[in-house]
Amino acid sequence: MKKPAGETCIICDTEKAKGIHLYTSFVCTDCETDMIQTGTEDPKYKYFIDKLRRVKTPPLYS
């Protein structure tokens, strides 16, 4: 059985093949599009903000 290629989206927590990387996190194309089209007065806006707080800057190794 073959595992689908892709990464887990930090917004919807599903494995997708296409998306963008924010530091060390992955956001799928579907969620990216949904975030762009969501107004600040929409209740989903707060949901996206809470999920995006999981994005952290990558650690610097010296």
Tab-separated table of N, CA, C and O in Angstrom:
chain	number	residue	atom	x	y	z
A	1	MET	N	0.834	-1.168	0.000
A	1	MET	CA	0.000	0.000	0.000
A	1	MET	C	0.889	1.246	0.000
A	1	MET	O	1.816	1.357	0.784
A	2	LYS	N	0.575	2.188	-0.882
A	2	LYS	CA	1.382	3.380	-1.040
A	2	LYS	C	0.843	4.521	-0.189
A	2	LYS	O	-0.348	4.760	-0.126
A	3	LYS	N	1.732	5.216	0.486
A	3	LYS	CA	1.362	6.377	1.288
A	3	LYS	C	1.306	7.599	0.377
A	3	LYS	O	2.191	7.792	-0.443
A	4	PRO	N	0.260	8.440	0.491
A	4	PRO	CA	0.188	9.624	-0.354
A	4	PRO	C	1.334	10.586	-0.059
A	4	PRO	O	1.702	10.789	1.097
A	5	ALA	N	1.902	11.142	-1.132
A	5	ALA	CA	3.001	12.084	-0.971
A	5	ALA	C	2.457	13.421	-0.514
A	5	ALA	O	1.420	13.868	-0.970
A	6	GLY	N	3.149	14.057	0.402
A	6	GLY	CA	2.727	15.366	0.858
A	6	GLY	C	3.138	15.634	2.285
A	6	GLY	O	3.892	14.878	2.880
A	7	GLU	N	2.631	16.747	2.800
A	7	GLU	CA	2.928	17.164	4.163
A	7	GLU	C	1.622	17.476	4.884
A	7	GLU	O	0.601	17.688	4.258
A	8	THR	N	1.689	17.529	6.196
A	8	THR	CA	0.503	17.808	6.985
A	8	THR	C	0.345	19.315	7.171
A	8	THR	O	1.253	19.990	7.651
A	9	CYS	N	-0.821	19.809	6.809
A	9	CYS	CA	-1.139	21.225	6.917
A	9	CYS	C	-1.378	21.590	8.385
A	9	CYS	O	-2.067	20.865	9.097
A	10	ILE	N	-0.829	22.731	8.829
A	10	ILE	CA	-1.015	23.141	10.227
A	10	ILE	C	-2.403	23.721	10.477
A	10	ILE	O	-2.801	23.878	11.623
A	11	ILE	N	-3.147	24.021	9.423
A	11	ILE	CA	-4.483	24.585	9.572
A	11	ILE	C	-5.538	23.475	9.644
A	11	ILE	O	-6.294	23.381	10.595
A	12	CYS	N	-5.584	22.613	8.625
A	12	CYS	CA	-6.631	21.585	8.565
A	12	CYS	C	-6.159	20.216	9.057
A	12	CYS	O	-6.941	19.279	9.136
A	13	ASP	N	-4.879	20.077	9.363
A	13	ASP	CA	-4.288	18.832	9.868
A	13	ASP	C	-4.500	17.640	8.939
A	13	ASP	O	-4.625	16.506	9.399
A	14	THR	N	-4.564	17.889	7.632
A	14	THR	CA	-4.645	16.803	6.666
A	14	THR	C	-3.402	16.814	5.791
A	14	THR	O	-2.738	17.849	5.658
A	15	GLU	N	-3.098	15.690	5.212
A	15	GLU	CA	-1.922	15.580	4.374
A	15	GLU	C	-2.266	16.020	2.954
A	15	GLU	O	-3.191	15.495	2.348
A	16	LYS	N	-1.522	16.985	2.458
A	16	LYS	CA	-1.742	17.527	1.123
A	16	LYS	C	-0.412	17.596	0.378
A	16	LYS	O	0.647	17.691	0.984
A	17	ALA	N	-0.491	17.575	-0.953
A	17	ALA	CA	0.713	17.601	-1.770
A	17	ALA	C	1.152	19.021	-2.123
A	17	ALA	O	2.339	19.283	-2.286
A	18	LYS	N	0.197	19.950	-2.250
A	18	LYS	CA	0.538	21.305	-2.679
A	18	LYS	C	0.274	22.307	-1.566
A	18	LYS	O	-0.731	22.215	-0.861
A	19	GLY	N	1.186	23.267	-1.449
A	19	GLY	CA	1.018	24.301	-0.448
A	19	GLY	C	2.260	25.155	-0.328
A	19	GLY	O	3.142	25.107	-1.178
A	20	ILE	N	2.312	25.937	0.743
A	20	ILE	CA	3.449	26.817	0.988
A	20	ILE	C	4.078	26.483	2.333
A	20	ILE	O	3.440	25.895	3.199
A	21	HIS	N	5.332	26.884	2.487
A	21	HIS	CA	6.036	26.700	3.751
A	21	HIS	C	6.203	28.048	4.434
A	21	HIS	O	6.617	29.019	3.799
A	22	LEU	N	5.846	28.096	5.705
A	22	LEU	CA	6.080	29.262	6.549
A	22	LEU	C	7.065	28.822	7.617
A	22	LEU	O	6.690	28.127	8.550
A	23	TYR	N	8.314	29.198	7.446
A	23	TYR	CA	9.396	28.730	8.291
A	23	TYR	C	9.436	27.204	8.248
A	23	TYR	O	9.710	26.635	7.211
A	24	THR	N	9.101	26.541	9.330
A	24	THR	CA	9.157	25.080	9.348
A	24	THR	C	7.773	24.455	9.224
A	24	THR	O	7.635	23.246	9.331
A	25	SER	N	6.742	25.262	8.996
A	25	SER	CA	5.366	24.769	8.920
A	25	SER	C	4.863	24.763	7.482
A	25	SER	O	5.373	25.483	6.630
A	26	PHE	N	3.830	23.961	7.234
A	26	PHE	CA	3.249	23.807	5.908
A	26	PHE	C	1.781	24.196	5.944
A	26	PHE	O	1.046	23.803	6.846
A	27	VAL	N	1.342	25.003	4.958
A	27	VAL	CA	-0.060	25.389	4.801
A	27	VAL	C	-0.481	24.967	3.403
A	27	VAL	O	0.125	25.378	2.416
A	28	CYS	N	-1.523	24.132	3.317
A	28	CYS	CA	-1.967	23.638	2.015
A	28	CYS	C	-2.601	24.766	1.198
A	28	CYS	O	-3.022	25.796	1.727
A	29	THR	N	-2.676	24.554	-0.102
A	29	THR	CA	-3.224	25.547	-1.023
A	29	THR	C	-4.680	25.866	-0.705
A	29	THR	O	-5.101	27.026	-0.802
A	30	ASP	N	-5.458	24.857	-0.316
A	30	ASP	CA	-6.873	25.079	0.015
A	30	ASP	C	-7.019	26.036	1.202
A	30	ASP	O	-7.822	26.973	1.158
A	31	CYS	N	-6.248	25.805	2.259
A	31	CYS	CA	-6.325	26.662	3.439
A	31	CYS	C	-5.773	28.057	3.143
A	31	CYS	O	-6.314	29.054	3.625
A	32	GLU	N	-4.720	28.127	2.342
A	32	GLU	CA	-4.150	29.420	1.966
A	32	GLU	C	-5.207	30.267	1.249
A	32	GLU	O	-5.429	31.436	1.582
A	33	THR	N	-5.902	29.661	0.297
A	33	THR	CA	-6.943	30.362	-0.450
A	33	THR	C	-8.077	30.788	0.473
A	33	THR	O	-8.573	31.916	0.380
A	34	ASP	N	-8.473	29.898	1.372
A	34	ASP	CA	-9.551	30.202	2.310
A	34	ASP	C	-9.165	31.371	3.229
A	34	ASP	O	-9.973	32.257	3.491
A	35	MET	N	-7.913	31.383	3.689
A	35	MET	CA	-7.456	32.467	4.565
A	35	MET	C	-7.459	33.810	3.834
A	35	MET	O	-7.866	34.823	4.402
A	36	ILE	N	-7.016	33.804	2.590
A	36	ILE	CA	-6.945	35.042	1.813
A	36	ILE	C	-8.336	35.634	1.596
A	36	ILE	O	-8.517	36.849	1.618
A	37	GLN	N	-9.334	34.775	1.427
A	37	GLN	CA	-10.681	35.238	1.122
A	37	GLN	C	-11.525	35.511	2.368
A	37	GLN	O	-12.642	35.994	2.250
A	38	THR	N	-10.997	35.243	3.550
A	38	THR	CA	-11.742	35.439	4.788
A	38	THR	C	-11.566	36.873	5.292
A	38	THR	O	-10.445	37.350	5.435
A	39	GLY	N	-12.669	37.530	5.564
A	39	GLY	CA	-12.631	38.890	6.094
A	39	GLY	C	-12.330	38.888	7.580
A	39	GLY	O	-12.544	37.886	8.276
A	40	THR	N	-11.875	40.027	8.087
A	40	THR	CA	-11.511	40.112	9.507
A	40	THR	C	-12.714	40.019	10.436
A	40	THR	O	-12.560	39.685	11.609
A	41	GLU	N	-13.910	40.268	9.919
A	41	GLU	CA	-15.113	40.179	10.748
A	41	GLU	C	-15.673	38.752	10.807
A	41	GLU	O	-16.534	38.455	11.630
A	42	ASP	N	-15.180	37.865	9.962
A	42	ASP	CA	-15.635	36.473	9.898
A	42	ASP	C	-15.101	35.687	11.103
A	42	ASP	O	-13.936	35.843	11.476
A	43	PRO	N	-15.918	34.840	11.742
A	43	PRO	CA	-15.441	34.027	12.880
A	43	PRO	C	-14.279	33.091	12.511
A	43	PRO	O	-13.460	32.749	13.367
A	44	LYS	N	-14.193	32.698	11.233
A	44	LYS	CA	-13.081	31.832	10.811
A	44	LYS	C	-11.741	32.552	10.895
A	44	LYS	O	-10.705	31.912	10.997
A	45	TYR	N	-11.763	33.882	10.848
A	45	TYR	CA	-10.521	34.665	10.909
A	45	TYR	C	-9.768	34.367	12.208
A	45	TYR	O	-8.571	34.132	12.193
A	46	LYS	N	-10.481	34.363	13.330
A	46	LYS	CA	-9.848	34.062	14.618
A	46	LYS	C	-9.310	32.631	14.640
A	46	LYS	O	-8.240	32.379	15.177
A	47	TYR	N	-10.043	31.710	14.035
A	47	TYR	CA	-9.589	30.317	13.939
A	47	TYR	C	-8.244	30.249	13.209
A	47	TYR	O	-7.313	29.586	13.656
A	48	PHE	N	-8.145	30.958	12.074
A	48	PHE	CA	-6.898	30.959	11.307
A	48	PHE	C	-5.754	31.589	12.104
A	48	PHE	O	-4.634	31.076	12.101
A	49	ILE	N	-6.038	32.666	12.806
A	49	ILE	CA	-5.010	33.322	13.622
A	49	ILE	C	-4.502	32.370	14.701
A	49	ILE	O	-3.299	32.243	14.922
A	50	ASP	N	-5.409	31.678	15.372
A	50	ASP	CA	-5.012	30.722	16.411
A	50	ASP	C	-4.156	29.602	15.840
A	50	ASP	O	-3.172	29.190	16.450
A	51	LYS	N	-4.529	29.095	14.679
A	51	LYS	CA	-3.749	28.025	14.050
A	51	LYS	C	-2.382	28.525	13.598
A	51	LYS	O	-1.379	27.818	13.716
A	52	LEU	N	-2.311	29.753	13.086
A	52	LEU	CA	-1.042	30.299	12.602
A	52	LEU	C	-0.073	30.615	13.737
A	52	LEU	O	1.122	30.743	13.496
A	53	ARG	N	-0.580	30.698	14.944
A	53	ARG	CA	0.318	30.901	16.087
A	53	ARG	C	1.234	29.700	16.287
A	53	ARG	O	2.239	29.797	16.989
A	54	ARG	N	0.885	28.570	15.699
A	54	ARG	CA	1.727	27.373	15.792
A	54	ARG	C	2.990	27.493	14.947
A	54	ARG	O	3.912	26.694	15.092
A	55	VAL	N	3.017	28.478	14.054
A	55	VAL	CA	4.196	28.687	13.217
A	55	VAL	C	5.293	29.283	14.085
A	55	VAL	O	5.103	30.291	14.729
A	56	LYS	N	6.410	28.661	14.084
A	56	LYS	CA	7.546	29.148	14.862
A	56	LYS	C	8.726	29.374	13.936
A	56	LYS	O	8.887	28.679	12.932
A	57	THR	N	9.577	30.311	14.296
A	57	THR	CA	10.787	30.508	13.518
A	57	THR	C	11.711	29.311	13.749
A	57	THR	O	11.759	28.755	14.846
A	58	PRO	N	12.419	28.908	12.721
A	58	PRO	CA	13.302	27.752	12.888
A	58	PRO	C	14.437	28.079	13.861
A	58	PRO	O	14.904	29.215	13.914
A	59	PRO	N	14.850	27.092	14.634
A	59	PRO	CA	15.954	27.352	15.578
A	59	PRO	C	17.267	27.582	14.843
A	59	PRO	O	17.506	27.016	13.776
A	60	LEU	N	18.088	28.430	15.402
A	60	LEU	CA	19.419	28.690	14.835
A	60	LEU	C	20.433	27.807	15.544
A	60	LEU	O	20.539	27.836	16.772
A	61	TYR	N	21.120	27.026	14.780
A	61	TYR	CA	22.147	26.156	15.338
A	61	TYR	C	23.507	26.776	15.047
A	61	TYR	O	23.815	27.122	13.925
A	62	SER	N	24.307	26.923	16.076
A	62	SER	CA	25.619	27.519	15.865
A	62	SER	C	26.722	26.497	15.924
A	62	SER	O	26.574	25.399	16.301
